[in-house]
Short mmCIF file of N, CA and C in Angstrom, two decimals:
data_model
loop_
_atom_site.label_atom_id
_atom_site.label_comp_id
_atom_site.label_asym_id
_atom_site.label_seq_id
_atom_site.Cartn_x
_atom_site.Cartn_y
_atom_site.Cartn_z
N MET H 27 0.82 -1.18 0.00
CA MET H 27 0.00 0.00 0.00
C MET H 27 0.87 1.26 0.00
N SER H 28 2.01 1.19 0.66
CA SER H 28 2.88 2.37 0.70
C SER H 28 3.24 2.84 -0.70
N ILE H 29 3.60 1.90 -1.56
CA ILE H 29 3.97 2.27 -2.93
C ILE H 29 2.78 2.89 -3.65
N PHE H 30 1.63 2.27 -3.50
CA PHE H 30 0.40 2.78 -4.10
C PHE H 30 0.13 4.21 -3.64
N PHE H 31 0.20 4.44 -2.34
CA PHE H 31 -0.06 5.77 -1.80
C PHE H 31 0.99 6.78 -2.27
N ARG H 32 2.26 6.38 -2.35
CA ARG H 32 3.31 7.30 -2.81
C ARG H 32 3.14 7.66 -4.29
N LEU H 33 2.77 6.68 -5.10
CA LEU H 33 2.61 6.93 -6.54
C LEU H 33 1.40 7.80 -6.85
N LEU H 34 0.29 7.52 -6.20
CA LEU H 34 -0.96 8.21 -6.54
C LEU H 34 -1.26 9.42 -5.67
N ASN H 35 -0.67 9.45 -4.49
CA ASN H 35 -0.88 10.56 -3.56
C ASN H 35 -2.37 10.92 -3.41
N PRO H 36 -3.19 9.95 -3.03
CA PRO H 36 -4.63 10.23 -2.93
C PRO H 36 -4.95 11.06 -1.69
N SER H 37 -6.06 11.77 -1.75
CA SER H 37 -6.54 12.48 -0.56
C SER H 37 -7.55 11.61 0.19
N LEU H 38 -8.19 10.70 -0.53
CA LEU H 38 -9.15 9.76 0.06
C LEU H 38 -8.80 8.35 -0.37
N SER H 39 -9.04 7.39 0.52
CA SER H 39 -8.86 5.98 0.20
C SER H 39 -9.98 5.20 0.87
N PHE H 40 -10.64 4.34 0.11
CA PHE H 40 -11.81 3.61 0.59
C PHE H 40 -11.47 2.14 0.76
N PHE H 41 -11.81 1.59 1.93
CA PHE H 41 -11.57 0.18 2.22
C PHE H 41 -12.82 -0.44 2.82
N GLY H 42 -13.15 -1.63 2.33
CA GLY H 42 -14.33 -2.34 2.81
C GLY H 42 -14.07 -3.07 4.11
N GLU H 43 -15.07 -3.07 4.98
CA GLU H 43 -14.94 -3.74 6.27
C GLU H 43 -14.96 -5.26 6.17
N LYS H 44 -15.24 -5.81 4.99
CA LYS H 44 -15.19 -7.27 4.83
C LYS H 44 -13.81 -7.78 5.24
N ASP H 45 -12.77 -7.06 4.82
CA ASP H 45 -11.40 -7.39 5.20
C ASP H 45 -10.98 -6.47 6.34
N PHE H 46 -11.64 -6.64 7.47
CA PHE H 46 -11.48 -5.72 8.60
C PHE H 46 -10.05 -5.66 9.11
N GLN H 47 -9.39 -6.82 9.19
CA GLN H 47 -8.01 -6.84 9.68
C GLN H 47 -7.12 -6.00 8.77
N GLN H 48 -7.34 -6.08 7.47
CA GLN H 48 -6.57 -5.28 6.51
C GLN H 48 -6.84 -3.80 6.72
N VAL H 49 -8.09 -3.45 6.98
CA VAL H 49 -8.44 -2.04 7.23
C VAL H 49 -7.63 -1.50 8.40
N LEU H 50 -7.51 -2.27 9.47
CA LEU H 50 -6.75 -1.80 10.64
C LEU H 50 -5.28 -1.59 10.30
N VAL H 51 -4.70 -2.48 9.53
CA VAL H 51 -3.30 -2.34 9.13
C VAL H 51 -3.11 -1.08 8.28
N VAL H 52 -4.00 -0.87 7.33
CA VAL H 52 -3.90 0.30 6.45
C VAL H 52 -4.13 1.58 7.25
N GLU H 53 -5.05 1.55 8.22
CA GLU H 53 -5.26 2.73 9.07
C GLU H 53 -3.99 3.09 9.83
N GLN H 54 -3.28 2.09 10.34
CA GLN H 54 -2.01 2.34 11.04
C GLN H 54 -0.99 2.96 10.08
N LEU H 55 -0.90 2.40 8.88
CA LEU H 55 0.03 2.91 7.87
C LEU H 55 -0.28 4.37 7.55
N VAL H 56 -1.54 4.67 7.33
CA VAL H 56 -1.96 6.04 7.01
C VAL H 56 -1.64 6.97 8.18
N HIS H 57 -1.96 6.53 9.38
CA HIS H 57 -1.72 7.35 10.57
C HIS H 57 -0.23 7.67 10.74
N GLN H 58 0.63 6.68 10.49
CA GLN H 58 2.06 6.85 10.71
C GLN H 58 2.79 7.56 9.57
N HIS H 59 2.33 7.35 8.32
CA HIS H 59 3.14 7.83 7.20
C HIS H 59 2.41 8.69 6.17
N PHE H 60 1.10 8.69 6.20
CA PHE H 60 0.34 9.39 5.16
C PHE H 60 -0.82 10.17 5.78
N SER H 61 -0.50 11.07 6.66
CA SER H 61 -1.56 11.79 7.40
C SER H 61 -2.44 12.64 6.50
N GLN H 62 -2.00 12.92 5.27
CA GLN H 62 -2.81 13.71 4.35
C GLN H 62 -3.95 12.88 3.73
N ILE H 63 -3.91 11.56 3.90
CA ILE H 63 -4.93 10.69 3.33
C ILE H 63 -6.04 10.46 4.35
N GLN H 64 -7.26 10.65 3.90
CA GLN H 64 -8.42 10.31 4.74
C GLN H 64 -8.88 8.91 4.34
N LEU H 65 -8.77 7.97 5.27
CA LEU H 65 -9.20 6.60 5.01
C LEU H 65 -10.67 6.47 5.39
N VAL H 66 -11.47 5.94 4.48
CA VAL H 66 -12.90 5.79 4.70
C VAL H 66 -13.24 4.31 4.75
N ARG H 67 -13.83 3.88 5.87
CA ARG H 67 -14.31 2.50 5.99
C ARG H 67 -15.67 2.39 5.31
N CYS H 68 -15.80 1.38 4.47
CA CYS H 68 -17.07 1.16 3.77
C CYS H 68 -17.71 -0.13 4.30
N PRO H 69 -19.02 -0.11 4.50
CA PRO H 69 -19.69 -1.33 4.96
C PRO H 69 -19.50 -2.46 3.94
N THR H 70 -19.54 -3.67 4.43
CA THR H 70 -19.42 -4.83 3.56
C THR H 70 -20.56 -4.86 2.57
N SER H 71 -20.23 -5.00 1.31
CA SER H 71 -21.24 -5.13 0.26
C SER H 71 -21.69 -6.59 0.23
N ARG H 72 -23.00 -6.80 0.16
CA ARG H 72 -23.55 -8.15 0.27
C ARG H 72 -24.44 -8.51 -0.91
N GLU H 73 -24.45 -9.80 -1.19
CA GLU H 73 -25.38 -10.36 -2.17
C GLU H 73 -26.77 -10.35 -1.53
N PRO H 74 -27.83 -10.54 -2.33
CA PRO H 74 -29.18 -10.56 -1.76
C PRO H 74 -29.38 -11.60 -0.65
N ASN H 75 -28.62 -12.71 -0.68
CA ASN H 75 -28.75 -13.73 0.37
C ASN H 75 -27.87 -13.43 1.59
N GLY H 76 -27.19 -12.30 1.60
CA GLY H 76 -26.36 -11.90 2.73
C GLY H 76 -24.89 -12.23 2.58
N LEU H 77 -24.53 -13.06 1.62
CA LEU H 77 -23.13 -13.42 1.41
C LEU H 77 -22.31 -12.18 1.09
N ALA H 78 -21.18 -12.03 1.78
CA ALA H 78 -20.29 -10.91 1.51
C ALA H 78 -19.75 -11.03 0.09
N ARG H 79 -19.80 -9.94 -0.66
CA ARG H 79 -19.33 -9.97 -2.04
C ARG H 79 -17.81 -10.19 -2.07
N SER H 80 -17.40 -11.05 -2.98
CA SER H 80 -15.99 -11.40 -3.11
C SER H 80 -15.76 -12.00 -4.49
N SER H 81 -14.56 -11.83 -5.01
CA SER H 81 -14.23 -12.45 -6.29
C SER H 81 -14.27 -13.98 -6.19
N ARG H 82 -14.11 -14.50 -4.99
CA ARG H 82 -14.15 -15.96 -4.81
C ARG H 82 -15.55 -16.53 -5.02
N ASN H 83 -16.56 -15.71 -4.88
CA ASN H 83 -17.94 -16.19 -5.02
C ASN H 83 -18.20 -16.77 -6.40
N LYS H 84 -17.47 -16.30 -7.40
CA LYS H 84 -17.70 -16.80 -8.77
C LYS H 84 -17.31 -18.27 -8.91
N HIS H 85 -16.54 -18.79 -7.96
CA HIS H 85 -16.14 -20.19 -8.00
C HIS H 85 -17.18 -21.11 -7.37
N LEU H 86 -18.21 -20.53 -6.77
CA LEU H 86 -19.27 -21.32 -6.13
C LEU H 86 -20.32 -21.73 -7.17
N SER H 87 -20.80 -22.96 -7.05
CA SER H 87 -21.93 -23.37 -7.88
C SER H 87 -23.17 -22.63 -7.37
N ASN H 88 -24.26 -22.70 -8.10
CA ASN H 88 -25.50 -22.06 -7.64
C ASN H 88 -25.93 -22.59 -6.28
N GLU H 89 -25.83 -23.90 -6.10
CA GLU H 89 -26.20 -24.53 -4.82
C GLU H 89 -25.28 -24.05 -3.70
N GLU H 90 -23.99 -24.00 -3.96
CA GLU H 90 -23.02 -23.54 -2.96
C GLU H 90 -23.24 -22.07 -2.63
N PHE H 91 -23.55 -21.28 -3.65
CA PHE H 91 -23.82 -19.86 -3.44
C PHE H 91 -24.99 -19.67 -2.47
N ILE H 92 -26.03 -20.45 -2.66
CA ILE H 92 -27.20 -20.38 -1.76
C ILE H 92 -26.80 -20.79 -0.35
N LYS H 93 -26.06 -21.90 -0.22
CA LYS H 93 -25.60 -22.37 1.09
C LYS H 93 -24.73 -21.32 1.78
N ALA H 94 -23.89 -20.64 1.00
CA ALA H 94 -22.95 -19.67 1.57
C ALA H 94 -23.67 -18.51 2.26
N GLY H 95 -24.91 -18.26 1.89
CA GLY H 95 -25.70 -17.24 2.57
C GLY H 95 -25.93 -17.54 4.04
N GLU H 96 -25.75 -18.81 4.43
CA GLU H 96 -25.91 -19.20 5.83
C GLU H 96 -24.87 -18.54 6.74
N ILE H 97 -23.73 -18.18 6.18
CA ILE H 97 -22.68 -17.55 7.00
C ILE H 97 -23.23 -16.29 7.66
N PHE H 98 -23.80 -15.41 6.88
CA PHE H 98 -24.33 -14.16 7.42
C PHE H 98 -25.53 -14.41 8.34
N GLN H 99 -26.32 -15.42 8.02
CA GLN H 99 -27.44 -15.78 8.89
C GLN H 99 -26.94 -16.17 10.28
N VAL H 100 -25.87 -16.95 10.33
CA VAL H 100 -25.32 -17.38 11.62
C VAL H 100 -24.69 -16.21 12.35
N LEU H 101 -24.00 -15.32 11.64
CA LEU H 101 -23.43 -14.14 12.29
C LEU H 101 -24.54 -13.30 12.93
N ASN H 102 -25.63 -13.11 12.22
CA ASN H 102 -26.76 -12.36 12.77
C ASN H 102 -27.43 -13.11 13.92
N TRP H 103 -27.51 -14.42 13.80
CA TRP H 103 -28.07 -15.23 14.89
C TRP H 103 -27.25 -15.00 16.16
N PHE H 104 -25.92 -15.05 16.03
CA PHE H 104 -25.04 -14.81 17.18
C PHE H 104 -25.32 -13.44 17.78
N LYS H 105 -25.38 -12.43 16.93
CA LYS H 105 -25.61 -11.06 17.40
C LYS H 105 -26.91 -10.94 18.19
N ASN H 106 -27.93 -11.65 17.75
CA ASN H 106 -29.23 -11.60 18.43
C ASN H 106 -29.26 -12.44 19.70
N GLN H 107 -28.46 -13.49 19.77
CA GLN H 107 -28.50 -14.41 20.92
C GLN H 107 -27.53 -14.06 22.04
N VAL H 108 -26.41 -13.46 21.72
CA VAL H 108 -25.33 -13.31 22.69
C VAL H 108 -25.71 -12.42 23.87
N ASN H 109 -26.67 -11.54 23.69
CA ASN H 109 -27.10 -10.69 24.82
C ASN H 109 -27.89 -11.47 25.86
N GLN H 110 -28.49 -12.59 25.46
CA GLN H 110 -29.27 -13.39 26.40
C GLN H 110 -28.49 -14.57 26.98
N HIS H 111 -27.33 -14.86 26.43
CA HIS H 111 -26.54 -16.02 26.85
C HIS H 111 -25.08 -15.60 27.00
N ASN H 112 -24.26 -16.50 27.55
CA ASN H 112 -22.85 -16.12 27.68
C ASN H 112 -22.13 -16.27 26.34
N ILE H 113 -21.04 -15.54 26.22
CA ILE H 113 -20.30 -15.46 24.96
C ILE H 113 -19.80 -16.84 24.52
N LYS H 114 -19.19 -17.57 25.44
CA LYS H 114 -18.58 -18.86 25.10
C LYS H 114 -19.62 -19.83 24.54
N ASP H 115 -20.75 -19.97 25.22
CA ASP H 115 -21.79 -20.90 24.76
C ASP H 115 -22.39 -20.47 23.43
N THR H 116 -22.58 -19.17 23.26
CA THR H 116 -23.16 -18.67 22.01
C THR H 116 -22.19 -18.89 20.85
N LEU H 117 -20.89 -18.71 21.10
CA LEU H 117 -19.88 -19.00 20.07
C LEU H 117 -19.89 -20.48 19.69
N LEU H 118 -19.96 -21.35 20.70
CA LEU H 118 -19.98 -22.79 20.43
C LEU H 118 -21.21 -23.17 19.61
N ASN H 119 -22.36 -22.63 19.96
CA ASN H 119 -23.59 -22.92 19.22
C ASN H 119 -23.51 -22.40 17.79
N ALA H 120 -22.96 -21.21 17.61
CA ALA H 120 -22.83 -20.65 16.26
C ALA H 120 -21.86 -21.49 15.42
N LYS H 121 -20.76 -21.92 16.04
CA LYS H 121 -19.79 -22.76 15.32
C LYS H 121 -20.42 -24.08 14.92
N GLU H 122 -21.23 -24.63 15.80
CA GLU H 122 -21.93 -25.88 15.49
C GLU H 122 -22.87 -25.69 14.30
N LYS H 123 -23.59 -24.58 14.29
CA LYS H 123 -24.49 -24.29 13.16
C LYS H 123 -23.70 -24.20 11.85
N LEU H 124 -22.57 -23.52 11.88
CA LEU H 124 -21.74 -23.40 10.67
C LEU H 124 -21.16 -24.75 10.25
N SER H 125 -20.80 -25.57 11.23
CA SER H 125 -20.17 -26.86 10.94
C SER H 125 -21.09 -27.82 10.20
N ASN H 126 -22.38 -27.57 10.25
CA ASN H 126 -23.32 -28.41 9.50
C ASN H 126 -23.14 -28.27 8.00
N THR H 127 -22.63 -27.13 7.55
CA THR H 127 -22.50 -26.84 6.12
C THR H 127 -21.06 -26.61 5.69
N PHE H 128 -20.23 -26.09 6.58
CA PHE H 128 -18.90 -25.62 6.22
C PHE H 128 -17.81 -26.30 7.05
N ASP H 129 -16.59 -26.23 6.52
CA ASP H 129 -15.40 -26.56 7.30
C ASP H 129 -14.97 -25.24 7.94
N VAL H 130 -15.14 -25.14 9.25
CA VAL H 130 -14.90 -23.88 9.95
C VAL H 130 -13.42 -23.76 10.31
N GLU H 131 -12.76 -22.73 9.79
CA GLU H 131 -11.38 -22.43 10.17
C GLU H 131 -11.35 -21.71 11.50
N TYR H 132 -12.17 -20.67 11.62
CA TYR H 132 -12.30 -19.98 12.89
C TYR H 132 -13.61 -19.22 12.95
N LEU H 133 -14.07 -19.04 14.16
CA LEU H 133 -15.20 -18.17 14.49
C LEU H 133 -14.80 -17.54 15.81
N GLU H 134 -14.46 -16.26 15.78
CA GLU H 134 -13.88 -15.60 16.96
C GLU H 134 -14.48 -14.23 17.18
N LEU H 135 -14.70 -13.92 18.44
CA LEU H 135 -15.14 -12.59 18.85
C LEU H 135 -13.90 -11.83 19.29
N ARG H 136 -13.66 -10.68 18.66
CA ARG H 136 -12.46 -9.90 18.95
C ARG H 136 -12.80 -8.43 19.10
N ASP H 137 -11.95 -7.72 19.84
CA ASP H 137 -12.18 -6.28 19.96
C ASP H 137 -11.74 -5.62 18.65
N GLU H 138 -12.35 -4.49 18.35
CA GLU H 138 -12.13 -3.82 17.06
C GLU H 138 -10.87 -2.98 17.00
N VAL H 139 -10.18 -2.82 18.11
CA VAL H 139 -9.01 -1.95 18.13
C VAL H 139 -7.72 -2.76 18.02
N GLU H 140 -7.53 -3.69 18.93
CA GLU H 140 -6.30 -4.49 18.97
C GLU H 140 -6.48 -5.90 18.42
N LEU H 141 -7.72 -6.27 18.12
CA LEU H 141 -8.08 -7.60 17.66
C LEU H 141 -7.80 -8.69 18.69
N ASN H 142 -7.79 -8.30 19.97
CA ASN H 142 -7.64 -9.28 21.03
C ASN H 142 -8.93 -10.08 21.15
N GLN H 143 -8.78 -11.35 21.52
CA GLN H 143 -9.95 -12.20 21.69
C GLN H 143 -10.78 -11.69 22.87
N VAL H 144 -12.10 -11.69 22.69
CA VAL H 144 -13.03 -11.19 23.70
C VAL H 144 -13.71 -12.38 24.37
N THR H 145 -13.75 -12.36 25.70
CA THR H 145 -14.42 -13.43 26.43
C THR H 145 -15.46 -12.93 27.41
N ASP H 146 -15.41 -11.63 27.74
CA ASP H 146 -16.29 -11.17 28.82
C ASP H 146 -17.06 -9.89 28.55
N THR H 147 -16.86 -9.26 27.41
CA THR H 147 -17.59 -8.03 27.11
C THR H 147 -17.89 -7.95 25.62
N LEU H 148 -18.99 -7.31 25.28
CA LEU H 148 -19.36 -7.15 23.88
C LEU H 148 -19.01 -5.77 23.34
N GLN H 149 -18.59 -4.87 24.24
CA GLN H 149 -18.30 -3.50 23.85
C GLN H 149 -17.18 -3.46 22.81
N ASN H 150 -17.41 -2.73 21.71
CA ASN H 150 -16.44 -2.59 20.61
C ASN H 150 -15.95 -3.93 20.09
N SER H 151 -16.86 -4.89 19.97
CA SER H 151 -16.47 -6.22 19.51
C SER H 151 -17.00 -6.50 18.11
N ARG H 152 -16.36 -7.46 17.48
CA ARG H 152 -16.72 -7.86 16.12
C ARG H 152 -16.52 -9.37 16.03
N LEU H 153 -17.45 -10.04 15.37
CA LEU H 153 -17.37 -11.49 15.18
C LEU H 153 -16.76 -11.77 13.81
N PHE H 154 -15.68 -12.54 13.80
CA PHE H 154 -14.95 -12.88 12.57
C PHE H 154 -15.12 -14.36 12.27
N VAL H 155 -15.26 -14.67 10.99
CA VAL H 155 -15.42 -16.06 10.58
C VAL H 155 -14.64 -16.32 9.30
N ALA H 156 -14.07 -17.51 9.22
CA ALA H 156 -13.48 -18.03 7.99
C ALA H 156 -13.92 -19.48 7.87
N VAL H 157 -14.49 -19.81 6.73
CA VAL H 157 -14.96 -21.17 6.48
C VAL H 157 -14.51 -21.60 5.09
N LYS H 158 -14.57 -22.90 4.86
CA LYS H 158 -14.34 -23.42 3.52
C LYS H 158 -15.59 -24.16 3.08
N LEU H 159 -15.94 -23.92 1.83
CA LEU H 159 -17.04 -24.62 1.19
C LEU H 159 -16.50 -25.12 -0.14
N SER H 160 -16.38 -26.45 -0.28
CA SER H 160 -15.78 -27.04 -1.49
C SER H 160 -14.40 -26.43 -1.77
N ASN H 161 -13.58 -26.32 -0.75
CA ASN H 161 -12.22 -25.78 -0.85
C ASN H 161 -12.15 -24.31 -1.25
N ILE H 162 -13.26 -23.61 -1.16
CA ILE H 162 -13.27 -22.16 -1.40
C ILE H 162 -13.36 -21.49 -0.05
N ARG H 163 -12.36 -20.68 0.26
CA ARG H 163 -12.31 -20.01 1.56
C ARG H 163 -13.16 -18.75 1.51
N LEU H 164 -14.09 -18.65 2.46
CA LEU H 164 -14.98 -17.50 2.56
C LEU H 164 -14.79 -16.85 3.92
N ILE H 165 -14.68 -15.52 3.94
CA ILE H 165 -14.53 -14.80 5.20
C ILE H 165 -15.65 -13.77 5.33
N ASP H 166 -15.92 -13.41 6.57
CA ASP H 166 -16.91 -12.38 6.84
C ASP H 166 -16.72 -11.91 8.27
N ASN H 167 -17.37 -10.84 8.62
CA ASN H 167 -17.37 -10.34 9.99
C ASN H 167 -18.57 -9.43 10.16
N ILE H 168 -18.93 -9.22 11.41
CA ILE H 168 -20.07 -8.37 11.73
C ILE H 168 -19.80 -7.67 13.06
N LYS H 169 -20.16 -6.42 13.13
CA LYS H 169 -20.03 -5.67 14.39
C LYS H 169 -21.05 -6.20 15.38
N ILE H 170 -20.61 -6.47 16.60
CA ILE H 170 -21.51 -6.99 17.63
C ILE H 170 -21.83 -5.91 18.65
N GLY H 171 -20.82 -5.25 19.19
CA GLY H 171 -21.08 -4.24 20.20
C GLY H 171 -20.20 -3.03 20.05
#
């Protein structure tokens, strides 16, 4: 990104929250070396079934594409349930739901600043997921608190 920013010298740069970890890294880079650039976080763009838009989606069959919409459904399920139950149990239940359809790499609740794992508070938290469906890796995240 440094080379890109040096060559183009933009005043604005837009990054999607789908790749939230990347957004944090670029924000640090901008803060430390490119203070003239205003970095704008953009909400994740989604397909009608909730699947986060990605170039990888084109590798999914129609059936897989429909199944992949379950990722966002489970993220929203977690968001709705975690206030009534403890974090650990809700994470386990959400992972179990995902495991019915996907090979789950991770499902983790982390704080939005340092990306530390969260176990006891929802404040400034985000739920991150990476799954595989037919060897296609799909990622997503959603703000929780």
